[in-house]
Amino acid sequence: NAGVMQNPRHLVRRRGQEARLRCSPMKGHSHVYWYRQLPEEGLKFMVYLQKENIIDESGMPKERFSAEFPKEGPSILRIQQVVRGDSAAYFCASSPRTRANTGELFFGEGSRLTVL
Amino acid sequence: AQTVTQSQPEMSVQEAETVTLSCTYDTSENNYYLFWYKQPPSRQMILVIRQEAYKQQNATENRFSVNFQKAAKSFSLKISDSQLGDTAMYFCAFMNLHSGGGADGLTFGKGTHLIIQP
């Protein structure tokens, strides 16, 4: 059973470009979470999605950032007009519906975004 | 809002020694989970151990155990017989039980970089 898959692992963008990060949850998992990790920091919650629904996006900046988890395909975290401050590691995690309230999240290996 | 504090940015011990990583948290909630996650150089977050706040018994997983002091809001991780492979960042995390995830879900501390010396 494959784990949470994130791609790309590394992404380099120039200021003003768009970044798209993808996350395929573990098989059978319907809950996806995105976290951002700045250097020397812990993970900060961004958004929580179920299939086709955004449940909580209170941790996501109001501008330039968006997330989706369509019925088919991976979850996408999209950052428009990137700035240097967006440089970070972005982690996706998933959990199965039946254990959604246990806090047991399964993390991907992260996508490291570098903005030049 | 919950906060999680890890006061030790870095620790270094010799292989086979026992090491304790500290974590304190602040919350007004009564039902919650606490976690320790490990992040090795590969950067993948790996769940080490989990503690339900309503359980008095401290959780243990092989060489890993916790000292959960609910009144003091303290949740330390003890690693016995440390191994070179234990070298990693260790993050303490808190989750409000009723939220089911999201902004009141996992709140992480800033981490402790643990180095196991041969």
Coordinates of C-alpha atoms in Angstrom, one line a residue:
Chain A
N1 CA 0.0 0.0 0.0
A2 CA 1.7 3.1 -1.2
G3 CA 2.0 6.0 1.2
V4 CA 1.1 9.6 0.7
M5 CA 2.7 10.7 -2.6
Q6 CA 3.7 14.3 -3.2
N7 CA 5.2 15.7 -6.3
P8 CA 7.3 17.4 -7.3
R9 CA 9.8 16.9 -4.5
H10 CA 11.6 20.0 -5.5
L11 CA 10.2 23.0 -7.4
V12 CA 12.0 26.2 -8.3
R13 CA 10.1 29.2 -9.5
R14 CA 10.9 32.8 -10.2
R15 CA 9.0 35.6 -8.4
G16 CA 5.6 36.1 -10.1
Q17 CA 5.3 32.5 -11.4
E18 CA 2.8 30.0 -10.3
A19 CA 3.5 26.9 -8.2
R20 CA 1.4 23.7 -8.2
L21 CA 2.0 21.0 -5.7
R22 CA 0.2 17.7 -5.9
C23 CA -0.7 15.2 -3.3
S24 CA -2.1 11.7 -3.7
P25 CA -3.4 10.4 -0.3
M26 CA -3.0 6.9 0.8
K27 CA -5.5 4.5 -0.7
G28 CA -8.8 4.6 1.1
H29 CA -8.1 8.0 2.7
S30 CA -10.6 10.7 2.0
H31 CA -9.1 13.5 4.2
V32 CA -6.2 15.6 3.1
Y33 CA -4.3 18.3 5.0
W34 CA -1.7 20.7 3.8
Y35 CA 1.0 22.0 6.1
R36 CA 3.9 24.5 5.5
Q37 CA 7.2 24.2 7.2
L38 CA 9.6 27.2 7.2
P39 CA 13.3 26.7 8.0
E40 CA 13.9 26.0 11.7
E41 CA 10.1 25.9 12.3
G42 CA 7.5 23.3 13.0
L43 CA 4.7 22.6 10.6
K44 CA 1.9 25.1 10.3
F45 CA -1.6 24.1 9.3
M46 CA -2.9 25.5 6.1
V47 CA -6.0 23.7 4.9
Y48 CA -8.1 20.6 5.4
L49 CA -10.1 19.1 2.6
Q50 CA -12.3 16.2 2.0
K51 CA -13.3 15.0 -1.5
E52 CA -14.6 18.0 -3.4
N53 CA -14.9 20.1 -0.2
I54 CA -12.8 22.5 1.7
I55 CA -13.5 21.9 5.4
D56 CA -11.1 24.4 7.0
E57 CA -8.9 26.9 5.2
S58 CA -8.2 29.1 8.2
G59 CA -4.5 28.6 8.0
M60 CA -4.1 29.5 4.4
P61 CA -3.3 33.0 3.2
K62 CA -6.4 34.7 1.7
E63 CA -4.6 35.8 -1.4
R64 CA -2.6 33.9 -4.0
F65 CA -3.2 30.5 -2.3
S66 CA -5.8 28.0 -3.2
A67 CA -6.4 24.3 -2.7
E68 CA -8.7 21.6 -4.1
F69 CA -9.3 17.9 -3.8
P70 CA -11.4 16.9 -6.8
K71 CA -13.5 13.7 -7.0
E72 CA -10.9 12.2 -9.2
G73 CA -7.2 12.9 -9.0
P74 CA -4.8 14.3 -6.5
S75 CA -5.2 17.3 -4.2
I76 CA -3.6 20.4 -5.5
L77 CA -2.1 23.3 -3.6
R78 CA -1.7 26.3 -5.9
I79 CA 0.3 29.4 -5.2
Q80 CA -0.1 32.2 -7.7
Q81 CA 2.5 35.0 -8.2
V82 CA 5.0 33.4 -5.8
V83 CA 7.2 35.6 -3.7
R84 CA 10.4 34.7 -1.9
G85 CA 8.6 34.3 1.4
D86 CA 6.7 31.4 -0.1
S87 CA 9.9 29.4 -0.1
A88 CA 9.3 26.5 2.2
A89 CA 8.6 22.8 2.5
Y90 CA 4.9 22.0 1.9
F91 CA 3.7 18.7 3.5
C92 CA 0.6 16.8 2.7
A93 CA -1.0 14.4 5.1
S94 CA -4.0 12.1 4.8
S95 CA -6.2 10.2 7.1
P96 CA -9.0 7.6 6.7
R97 CA -12.5 8.7 7.4
T98 CA -13.1 6.2 10.2
R99 CA -10.1 7.6 12.1
A100 CA -10.4 11.2 11.2
N101 CA -10.8 12.1 14.8
T102 CA -7.8 10.3 16.2
G103 CA -5.3 12.7 14.8
E104 CA -3.4 9.9 13.1
L105 CA -2.1 11.6 10.0
F106 CA 0.1 9.9 7.4
F107 CA 2.5 12.4 5.9
G108 CA 4.1 12.6 2.5
E109 CA 7.8 13.5 2.0
G110 CA 7.0 17.0 1.3
S111 CA 7.6 19.4 -1.7
R112 CA 10.3 21.9 -1.3
L113 CA 9.5 25.2 -3.1
T114 CA 12.3 27.6 -3.8
V115 CA 11.5 31.0 -5.1
L116 CA 14.3 32.9 -6.8
Chain B
A1 CA -5.8 28.8 20.7
Q2 CA -3.4 26.0 21.6
T3 CA 0.3 26.5 21.8
V4 CA 3.1 23.9 22.0
T5 CA 6.5 24.8 23.3
Q6 CA 9.7 22.8 22.9
S7 CA 12.4 24.5 24.9
Q8 CA 15.4 22.5 23.6
P9 CA 16.4 23.5 20.1
E10 CA 19.1 20.8 20.0
M11 CA 20.3 17.9 22.1
S12 CA 23.2 15.5 21.6
V13 CA 23.8 12.2 23.4
Q14 CA 26.0 9.1 23.0
E15 CA 24.6 6.0 21.4
A16 CA 22.9 3.7 23.9
E17 CA 22.2 6.5 26.4
T18 CA 18.7 7.6 27.4
V19 CA 17.5 11.0 26.4
T20 CA 14.4 13.0 27.3
L21 CA 12.9 15.6 25.1
S22 CA 10.6 18.2 26.8
C23 CA 7.3 19.6 25.6
T24 CA 4.8 21.8 27.3
Y25 CA 1.5 23.0 25.9
D26 CA -1.2 25.4 26.7
T27 CA -4.9 24.7 26.2
S28 CA -8.3 25.3 27.8
E29 CA -9.6 22.0 26.3
N30 CA -10.0 18.9 28.4
N31 CA -10.1 16.2 25.7
Y32 CA -7.2 16.1 23.3
Y33 CA -4.4 14.0 21.9
L34 CA -0.7 14.6 22.1
F35 CA 1.9 13.3 19.7
W36 CA 5.5 13.0 19.0
Y37 CA 6.6 13.0 15.4
K38 CA 10.0 12.3 14.1
Q39 CA 11.4 14.0 11.0
P40 CA 14.7 12.4 9.8
P41 CA 16.9 14.0 7.1
S42 CA 14.6 12.5 4.5
R43 CA 12.1 15.0 5.9
Q44 CA 9.1 12.6 6.1
M45 CA 7.1 13.0 9.2
I46 CA 6.8 9.8 11.1
L47 CA 4.5 9.3 14.1
V48 CA 6.5 8.0 17.0
I49 CA 3.9 7.9 19.8
R50 CA 0.4 9.1 20.7
Q51 CA -1.2 9.9 24.0
E52 CA -4.9 10.4 24.7
A53 CA -5.4 13.0 27.4
Y54 CA -8.2 11.0 29.1
K55 CA -5.8 8.1 29.7
Q56 CA -3.7 8.3 32.9
Q57 CA -1.3 5.6 31.8
N58 CA 1.7 6.8 29.9
A59 CA 2.0 5.6 26.3
T60 CA 4.9 3.4 25.3
E61 CA 6.2 2.1 22.0
N62 CA 9.3 -0.1 22.3
R63 CA 12.2 2.2 23.2
F64 CA 9.9 5.3 23.2
S65 CA 7.8 6.3 26.2
V66 CA 6.2 9.5 27.4
N67 CA 5.8 11.2 30.7
F68 CA 2.4 12.8 30.5
Q69 CA 1.6 15.3 33.3
K70 CA -1.9 16.6 32.5
A71 CA -2.1 19.1 35.4
A72 CA 1.3 20.5 34.5
K73 CA 0.5 20.4 30.7
S74 CA 3.8 18.6 30.2
F75 CA 4.4 15.8 27.7
S76 CA 8.0 14.7 27.5
L77 CA 9.5 11.9 25.3
K78 CA 12.0 9.4 26.6
I79 CA 14.1 7.5 24.2
S80 CA 15.9 4.5 25.8
D81 CA 19.0 2.8 24.4
S82 CA 19.3 5.5 21.7
Q83 CA 20.5 4.5 18.3
L84 CA 22.2 6.3 15.5
G85 CA 19.0 6.0 13.5
D86 CA 17.2 8.1 16.1
T87 CA 19.0 11.2 14.9
A88 CA 16.2 13.5 13.6
M89 CA 14.1 16.5 14.4
Y90 CA 11.4 15.6 16.9
F91 CA 8.2 17.6 17.0
C92 CA 5.6 17.6 19.8
A93 CA 2.1 18.1 18.5
F94 CA -1.4 18.7 20.0
M95 CA -4.8 18.0 18.7
N96 CA -8.2 19.0 20.0
L97 CA -10.2 15.8 20.0
H98 CA -13.5 17.1 18.8
S99 CA -12.3 19.1 15.9
G100 CA -11.4 16.1 13.7
G101 CA -8.6 17.9 12.1
G102 CA -8.1 21.3 10.7
A103 CA -7.0 24.5 12.4
D104 CA -7.8 23.1 15.8
G105 CA -6.1 19.8 14.8
L106 CA -2.4 19.3 14.8
T107 CA -0.5 22.2 16.4
F108 CA 3.2 21.6 16.3
G109 CA 6.1 22.8 18.4
K110 CA 9.2 24.2 16.8
G111 CA 11.1 20.9 17.2
T112 CA 14.2 19.6 18.9
H113 CA 17.1 18.4 16.8
L114 CA 18.3 15.2 18.4
I115 CA 21.8 14.0 17.5
I116 CA 23.0 10.6 18.5
Q117 CA 26.8 10.4 18.6
P118 CA 28.5 7.1 17.9

